[in-house]
Amino acid sequence: MSLAVRILLPSDVPAATELSTLAGWNQTEGDWRMLLDISPEGCFAIEHEGRLAATTVVTCYGQELAWLGMVLAHPDYRRRGFARRLLEHALEFADGRNVRSLKLDATDQGQPLYQSLGFRVEQEVQRWSGTGRDPARVRQLECSAVPEIFVVDREAFGADRSRLLGALAGRKPPAVLRQNYLFWRPGVRAGYIGPCVSDDVESARTLIAQCAGGDEARWFWDLLPANEHAAGLAADFGFRVERRLMRMTRGAELRGNDATIYAIAGFELG
Ligand SMILES: CC(C)(COP(=O)(O)OP(=O)(O)OC[C@H]1O[C@@H](n2cnc3c(N)ncnc32)[C@H](O)[C@@H]1OP(=O)(O)O)[C@@H](O)C(=O)NCCC(=O)NCCS
């Protein structure tokens, strides 16, 4: 069986979205297109009998960090070594670019594979889900894409995500409250809250009330439980933990300031 890896193309987006939706994931065609926009050379696929069988995406945040995501194999083509082959290719790609640290958020299914490739556990990441609130209680904030948030984000995340933030802002401008900010976007199963960076819990509360009061019936909010204020806020908004993933690292240790991260950008993005 051929394990030839090829670049994922814009024409693959419908099939790739089918793959992620089959796995019960939330990414839309717009999310896949954004990944292709910000990392056209880092999106990889294996095709089998003319069908998209497996995918993996590497998003480079400068040379400090690359994020691995969208590790998917079609249910008809699992346990044939497709994911391992794609991951080996992705690691070669990142190593070839001298990326110092590689990270990902692993599902239970993916974790043994990553461990065998040298990834070690960093910390838990949780998906919380909840419903919207009464929009009348939400006060309007200035929504704008300001370059200053690139600086704030770098401090919080530990690497330069400006390309990603620019792409997200192009889809929907963030809510900004002083130097604190929040993005949100639609999803297949629920609206997605994040990334959100804030230096205090009350600003994060005001920002998140923006979208928790919006027109989506249901929201996903992925956070680091190490930030107890973020988990407390999610509980205050009536959200509940739905899934637990494991953030894993290969290569150099790299940490930002988790206490300021109120929502991650996505399991596939960091
Ligand atoms: C996880 C997933 C990508 C694996 O894809 P795959 O192509 O079947 O994986 P491979 O055939 O390359 O197997 C790789 C290794 O993982 C192991 N593995 C694969 N699926 C597994 C499972 N469900 N449970 C435990 N181990 C598993 C295999 O034993 C193999 O180990 P080996 O190479 O030492 O034999 C696939 O099951 C999938 O798409 N799952 C749903 C989405 C998901 O959870 N993705 C991971 C995101 S972090």
CSV table of C-alpha atoms and ligand atoms in Angstrom, one decimal:
chain,number,residue,atom,x,y,z
A,1,MET,CA,0.0,0.0,0.0
A,2,SER,CA,1.3,3.5,-0.9
A,3,LEU,CA,2.1,5.7,2.0
A,4,ALA,CA,3.0,8.6,-0.3
A,5,VAL,CA,2.5,12.0,1.5
A,6,ARG,CA,1.4,14.9,-0.5
A,7,ILE,CA,0.5,18.5,0.2
A,8,LEU,CA,-3.1,19.2,1.2
A,9,LEU,CA,-4.7,21.5,-1.4
A,10,PRO,CA,-7.6,24.0,-1.3
A,11,SER,CA,-9.5,21.5,-3.5
A,12,ASP,CA,-9.2,19.0,-0.6
A,13,VAL,CA,-11.1,21.2,1.8
A,14,PRO,CA,-14.6,19.6,1.4
A,15,ALA,CA,-13.1,16.1,1.9
A,16,ALA,CA,-10.9,17.2,4.8
A,17,THR,CA,-14.0,18.8,6.5
A,18,GLU,CA,-15.8,15.5,6.0
A,19,LEU,CA,-12.9,13.7,7.7
A,20,SER,CA,-12.9,16.0,10.8
A,21,THR,CA,-16.8,16.0,11.0
A,22,LEU,CA,-16.7,12.2,10.9
A,23,ALA,CA,-14.4,12.3,13.9
A,24,GLY,CA,-17.0,14.4,15.7
A,25,TRP,CA,-14.8,17.5,15.5
A,26,ASN,CA,-16.0,21.1,15.2
A,27,GLN,CA,-13.8,22.6,12.4
A,28,THR,CA,-15.6,24.2,9.4
A,29,GLU,CA,-14.4,24.5,5.8
A,30,GLY,CA,-13.5,28.0,6.8
A,31,ASP,CA,-11.2,26.6,9.6
A,32,TRP,CA,-9.5,24.3,7.1
A,33,ARG,CA,-9.1,27.1,4.6
A,34,MET,CA,-7.5,29.3,7.3
A,35,LEU,CA,-5.0,26.5,8.1
A,36,LEU,CA,-4.1,26.3,4.4
A,37,ASP,CA,-3.7,30.1,4.3
A,38,ILE,CA,-1.4,30.4,7.3
A,39,SER,CA,0.6,27.2,6.6
A,40,PRO,CA,0.3,26.2,3.0
A,41,GLU,CA,3.5,24.1,3.1
A,42,GLY,CA,2.7,22.4,6.4
A,43,CYS,CA,-0.7,20.8,5.5
A,44,PHE,CA,-0.1,17.1,4.5
A,45,ALA,CA,-2.3,14.3,3.3
A,46,ILE,CA,-2.3,10.7,2.3
A,47,GLU,CA,-4.7,9.6,-0.5
A,48,HIS,CA,-5.9,6.1,-1.0
A,49,GLU,CA,-7.9,4.9,-4.0
A,50,GLY,CA,-8.5,8.5,-5.0
A,51,ARG,CA,-9.9,9.4,-1.6
A,52,LEU,CA,-8.5,11.6,1.1
A,53,ALA,CA,-7.5,9.0,3.7
A,54,ALA,CA,-5.5,11.0,6.4
A,55,THR,CA,-4.3,14.5,7.2
A,56,THR,CA,-1.9,16.3,9.5
A,57,VAL,CA,-1.2,20.0,9.7
A,58,VAL,CA,1.9,21.8,11.1
A,59,THR,CA,1.6,25.5,11.9
A,60,CYS,CA,4.9,27.3,12.5
A,61,TYR,CA,4.9,30.1,15.0
A,62,GLY,CA,8.3,31.5,14.0
A,63,GLN,CA,11.2,29.1,14.8
A,64,GLU,CA,10.4,28.8,18.5
A,65,LEU,CA,7.3,26.7,18.1
A,66,ALA,CA,5.3,24.6,15.7
A,67,TRP,CA,1.8,23.3,16.4
A,68,LEU,CA,0.6,19.9,15.2
A,69,GLY,CA,-3.0,19.4,14.5
A,70,MET,CA,-5.8,17.8,12.4
A,71,VAL,CA,-4.2,14.4,12.8
A,72,LEU,CA,-7.0,12.4,11.3
A,73,ALA,CA,-7.4,9.1,9.5
A,74,HIS,CA,-10.7,8.1,7.8
A,75,PRO,CA,-12.4,5.3,9.7
A,76,ASP,CA,-12.2,3.0,6.7
A,77,TYR,CA,-8.4,3.4,6.6
A,78,ARG,CA,-7.3,3.3,10.3
A,79,ARG,CA,-4.6,1.0,11.7
A,80,ARG,CA,-2.7,1.0,8.4
A,81,GLY,CA,0.1,3.3,9.5
A,82,PHE,CA,-1.3,6.4,7.8
A,83,ALA,CA,-1.2,8.7,10.8
A,84,ARG,CA,2.3,7.5,11.8
A,85,ARG,CA,3.6,8.1,8.3
A,86,LEU,CA,2.1,11.6,8.2
A,87,LEU,CA,3.5,12.4,11.7
A,88,GLU,CA,6.9,11.3,10.8
A,89,HIS,CA,6.7,13.5,7.7
A,90,ALA,CA,5.5,16.4,9.8
A,91,LEU,CA,8.4,16.0,12.3
A,92,GLU,CA,10.9,16.0,9.4
A,93,PHE,CA,9.2,19.2,8.1
A,94,ALA,CA,9.5,20.9,11.5
A,95,ASP,CA,13.1,19.6,12.1
A,96,GLY,CA,14.0,20.8,8.6
A,97,ARG,CA,12.9,24.3,9.7
A,98,ASN,CA,14.9,24.1,12.9
A,99,VAL,CA,11.8,24.6,15.0
A,100,ARG,CA,12.9,24.3,18.6
A,101,SER,CA,9.6,23.1,20.2
A,102,LEU,CA,6.7,21.1,18.8
A,103,LYS,CA,3.4,20.9,20.6
A,104,LEU,CA,-0.1,19.4,20.2
A,105,ASP,CA,-3.2,18.6,22.1
A,106,ALA,CA,-3.7,14.9,22.1
A,107,THR,CA,-6.9,12.9,22.2
A,108,ASP,CA,-6.8,9.5,24.0
A,109,GLN,CA,-6.6,7.8,20.6
A,110,GLY,CA,-3.6,9.9,19.5
A,111,GLN,CA,-1.6,10.0,22.8
A,112,PRO,CA,0.1,6.5,22.5
A,113,LEU,CA,1.3,7.4,18.9
A,114,TYR,CA,2.7,10.8,20.0
A,115,GLN,CA,4.4,9.2,23.0
A,116,SER,CA,6.1,6.7,20.7
A,117,LEU,CA,7.4,9.7,18.6
A,118,GLY,CA,9.0,11.3,21.6
A,119,PHE,CA,6.3,13.7,22.8
A,120,ARG,CA,6.0,14.2,26.6
A,121,VAL,CA,3.0,15.3,28.6
A,122,GLU,CA,2.9,19.0,29.5
A,123,GLN,CA,-0.6,19.7,31.0
A,124,GLU,CA,-4.3,18.9,30.6
A,125,VAL,CA,-6.5,20.9,28.3
A,126,GLN,CA,-10.3,20.8,28.7
A,127,ARG,CA,-13.2,21.4,26.4
A,128,TRP,CA,-16.1,23.0,28.1
A,129,SER,CA,-19.5,23.5,26.5
A,130,GLY,CA,-22.5,25.6,27.3
A,131,THR,CA,-25.4,27.6,25.9
A,132,GLY,CA,-25.8,31.3,25.2
A,133,ARG,CA,-27.2,33.7,27.7
A,134,ASP,CA,-29.7,36.5,27.6
A,135,PRO,CA,-28.2,39.0,25.0
A,136,ALA,CA,-29.9,41.9,26.8
A,137,ARG,CA,-27.4,41.5,29.7
A,138,VAL,CA,-24.4,42.0,27.4
A,139,ARG,CA,-22.9,45.4,26.9
A,140,GLN,CA,-21.4,46.2,23.6
A,141,LEU,CA,-17.6,46.5,23.3
A,142,GLU,CA,-15.4,48.0,20.7
A,143,CYS,CA,-14.6,45.3,18.2
A,144,SER,CA,-11.3,45.9,16.4
A,145,ALA,CA,-8.2,44.2,15.2
A,146,VAL,CA,-5.3,46.1,16.9
A,147,PRO,CA,-1.7,45.2,16.3
A,148,GLU,CA,-1.0,45.7,20.0
A,149,ILE,CA,-2.6,42.4,20.7
A,150,PHE,CA,0.1,40.6,18.8
A,151,VAL,CA,2.6,41.7,21.5
A,152,VAL,CA,0.2,40.8,24.4
A,153,ASP,CA,-0.4,37.4,22.8
A,154,ARG,CA,3.2,36.6,22.3
A,155,GLU,CA,3.8,37.2,26.0
A,156,ALA,CA,0.8,35.0,27.0
A,157,PHE,CA,1.4,32.2,24.4
A,158,GLY,CA,5.2,32.2,24.4
A,159,ALA,CA,5.5,32.4,20.6
A,160,ASP,CA,4.5,34.7,17.7
A,161,ARG,CA,1.0,33.8,16.6
A,162,SER,CA,0.5,37.1,14.7
A,163,ARG,CA,-0.2,35.4,11.4
A,164,LEU,CA,-2.9,33.3,13.0
A,165,LEU,CA,-4.4,36.3,14.8
A,166,GLY,CA,-4.4,38.3,11.6
A,167,ALA,CA,-6.2,35.5,9.8
A,168,LEU,CA,-8.8,35.2,12.6
A,169,ALA,CA,-9.3,38.9,12.6
A,170,GLY,CA,-9.9,38.8,8.9
A,171,ARG,CA,-12.7,36.4,9.5
A,172,LYS,CA,-14.2,38.2,12.5
A,173,PRO,CA,-12.7,41.2,14.3
A,174,PRO,CA,-11.9,40.5,18.0
A,175,ALA,CA,-13.5,42.1,21.0
A,176,VAL,CA,-10.8,44.2,22.6
A,177,LEU,CA,-10.9,45.7,26.1
A,178,ARG,CA,-7.8,47.6,26.9
A,179,GLN,CA,-5.0,45.1,26.1
A,180,ASN,CA,-7.3,42.1,26.6
A,181,TYR,CA,-9.0,40.4,23.7
A,182,LEU,CA,-11.3,37.7,22.5
A,183,PHE,CA,-11.9,36.0,19.2
A,184,TRP,CA,-14.8,33.7,18.4
A,185,ARG,CA,-15.9,31.9,15.3
A,186,PRO,CA,-18.6,29.5,14.0
A,187,GLY,CA,-18.2,25.7,14.2
A,188,VAL,CA,-19.8,22.6,12.8
A,189,ARG,CA,-21.2,21.5,16.2
A,190,ALA,CA,-21.0,24.7,18.2
A,191,GLY,CA,-19.7,28.3,18.1
A,192,TYR,CA,-16.1,28.4,19.3
A,193,ILE,CA,-14.9,30.8,22.0
A,194,GLY,CA,-11.1,31.6,21.7
A,195,PRO,CA,-8.4,32.6,21.8
A,196,CYS,CA,-9.0,34.9,24.8
A,197,VAL,CA,-6.1,36.6,26.6
A,198,SER,CA,-6.7,38.8,29.6
A,199,ASP,CA,-4.6,40.0,32.6
A,200,ASP,CA,-7.6,39.9,34.9
A,201,VAL,CA,-10.7,37.8,35.4
A,202,GLU,CA,-13.3,40.6,35.3
A,203,SER,CA,-12.1,41.7,31.8
A,204,ALA,CA,-12.2,38.1,30.6
A,205,ARG,CA,-15.8,37.9,32.0
A,206,THR,CA,-16.9,41.0,30.1
A,207,LEU,CA,-15.2,39.8,26.9
A,208,ILE,CA,-16.7,36.3,27.1
A,209,ALA,CA,-20.2,37.7,27.8
A,210,GLN,CA,-19.9,39.2,24.3
A,211,CYS,CA,-20.2,35.9,22.6
A,212,ALA,CA,-21.9,33.8,25.3
A,213,GLY,CA,-24.7,36.3,24.7
A,214,GLY,CA,-24.5,36.0,20.9
A,215,ASP,CA,-26.7,34.1,18.5
A,216,GLU,CA,-25.1,30.7,18.7
A,217,ALA,CA,-27.2,28.1,20.5
A,218,ARG,CA,-24.2,26.3,21.9
A,219,TRP,CA,-20.5,27.1,22.5
A,220,PHE,CA,-17.3,25.3,22.9
A,221,TRP,CA,-14.6,26.9,25.1
A,222,ASP,CA,-11.2,25.1,25.4
A,223,LEU,CA,-9.1,26.2,28.4
A,224,LEU,CA,-6.1,25.2,30.5
A,225,PRO,CA,-7.4,24.1,33.9
A,226,ALA,CA,-4.1,25.3,35.3
A,227,ASN,CA,-5.7,28.7,35.0
A,228,GLU,CA,-8.2,28.3,37.8
A,229,HIS,CA,-9.8,31.6,37.1
A,230,ALA,CA,-10.6,30.5,33.5
A,231,ALA,CA,-12.2,27.2,34.7
A,232,GLY,CA,-14.1,29.2,37.4
A,233,LEU,CA,-15.4,31.6,34.8
A,234,ALA,CA,-16.6,28.8,32.6
A,235,ALA,CA,-18.5,27.3,35.5
A,236,ASP,CA,-20.0,30.8,36.3
A,237,PHE,CA,-21.3,31.0,32.7
A,238,GLY,CA,-22.9,27.6,33.2
A,239,PHE,CA,-20.4,25.7,31.0
A,240,ARG,CA,-19.5,22.0,31.8
A,241,VAL,CA,-16.4,20.0,31.0
A,242,GLU,CA,-17.1,17.8,27.9
A,243,ARG,CA,-13.6,16.4,27.0
A,244,ARG,CA,-10.1,16.2,28.4
A,245,LEU,CA,-7.1,16.3,26.1
A,246,MET,CA,-3.4,16.2,26.9
A,247,ARG,CA,-1.0,19.0,25.8
A,248,MET,CA,2.2,17.4,24.7
A,249,THR,CA,5.7,18.7,23.8
A,250,ARG,CA,8.6,17.4,21.8
A,251,GLY,CA,12.0,19.3,21.9
A,252,ALA,CA,12.6,22.4,24.0
A,253,GLU,CA,10.4,23.4,26.9
A,254,LEU,CA,8.4,26.5,26.0
A,255,ARG,CA,5.9,28.1,28.3
A,256,GLY,CA,4.0,31.4,28.0
A,257,ASN,CA,1.9,32.8,30.8
A,258,ASP,CA,-1.0,30.4,31.3
A,259,ALA,CA,-2.5,32.6,34.0
A,260,THR,CA,-3.5,35.1,31.2
A,261,ILE,CA,-4.9,32.5,28.8
A,262,TYR,CA,-8.7,32.3,29.3
A,263,ALA,CA,-9.4,30.4,26.1
A,264,ILE,CA,-7.0,28.6,23.8
A,265,ALA,CA,-7.2,29.2,20.0
A,266,GLY,CA,-8.1,25.6,19.3
A,267,PHE,CA,-6.7,22.1,19.8
A,268,GLU,CA,-5.3,22.3,16.3
A,269,LEU,CA,-3.8,25.8,16.9
A,270,GLY,CA,-2.6,26.0,20.5
B,1,LIG,C1,-5.7,8.5,16.0
B,1,LIG,C2,-5.8,8.3,14.6
B,1,LIG,C3,-5.3,9.5,13.8
B,1,LIG,C4,-4.8,7.1,14.2
B,1,LIG,O1,-4.7,7.0,12.8
B,1,LIG,P1,-4.2,5.6,12.2
B,1,LIG,O2,-3.9,5.9,10.8
B,1,LIG,O3,-5.2,4.6,12.4
B,1,LIG,O4,-2.9,5.3,13.0
B,1,LIG,P2,-1.7,4.4,12.6
B,1,LIG,O5,-2.3,3.2,11.8
B,1,LIG,O6,-0.7,5.2,12.0
B,1,LIG,O7,-1.3,3.9,14.0
B,1,LIG,C5,-0.3,4.5,14.7
B,1,LIG,C6,0.0,3.9,16.0
B,1,LIG,O8,-1.1,4.2,16.9
B,1,LIG,C7,-1.7,3.1,17.4
B,1,LIG,N1,-3.1,3.3,17.4
B,1,LIG,C8,-3.9,3.6,16.3
B,1,LIG,N2,-5.2,3.8,16.7
B,1,LIG,C9,-5.2,3.5,18.0
B,1,LIG,C10,-6.2,3.4,18.9
B,1,LIG,N3,-7.5,3.7,18.6
B,1,LIG,N4,-5.9,3.1,20.2
B,1,LIG,C11,-4.6,2.9,20.6
B,1,LIG,N5,-3.6,2.9,19.7
B,1,LIG,C12,-3.9,3.2,18.4
B,1,LIG,C13,-1.3,1.9,16.5
B,1,LIG,O9,-1.2,0.7,17.2
B,1,LIG,C14,0.0,2.4,15.9
B,1,LIG,O10,1.0,2.0,16.7
B,1,LIG,P3,2.2,1.2,16.0
B,1,LIG,O11,2.7,2.0,14.8
B,1,LIG,O12,3.2,1.0,17.1
B,1,LIG,O13,1.6,-0.1,15.6
B,1,LIG,C15,-7.2,7.8,14.1
B,1,LIG,O14,-7.6,6.8,15.0
B,1,LIG,C16,-8.2,8.9,14.1
B,1,LIG,O15,-8.4,9.7,13.1
B,1,LIG,N6,-8.9,9.1,15.3
B,1,LIG,C17,-9.9,10.1,15.4
B,1,LIG,C18,-9.3,11.5,15.5
B,1,LIG,C19,-8.2,11.6,16.6
B,1,LIG,O16,-8.4,11.3,17.8
B,1,LIG,N7,-7.0,12.1,16.2
B,1,LIG,C20,-5.9,12.3,17.1
B,1,LIG,C21,-5.9,13.7,17.4
B,1,LIG,S1,-4.7,14.1,18.6
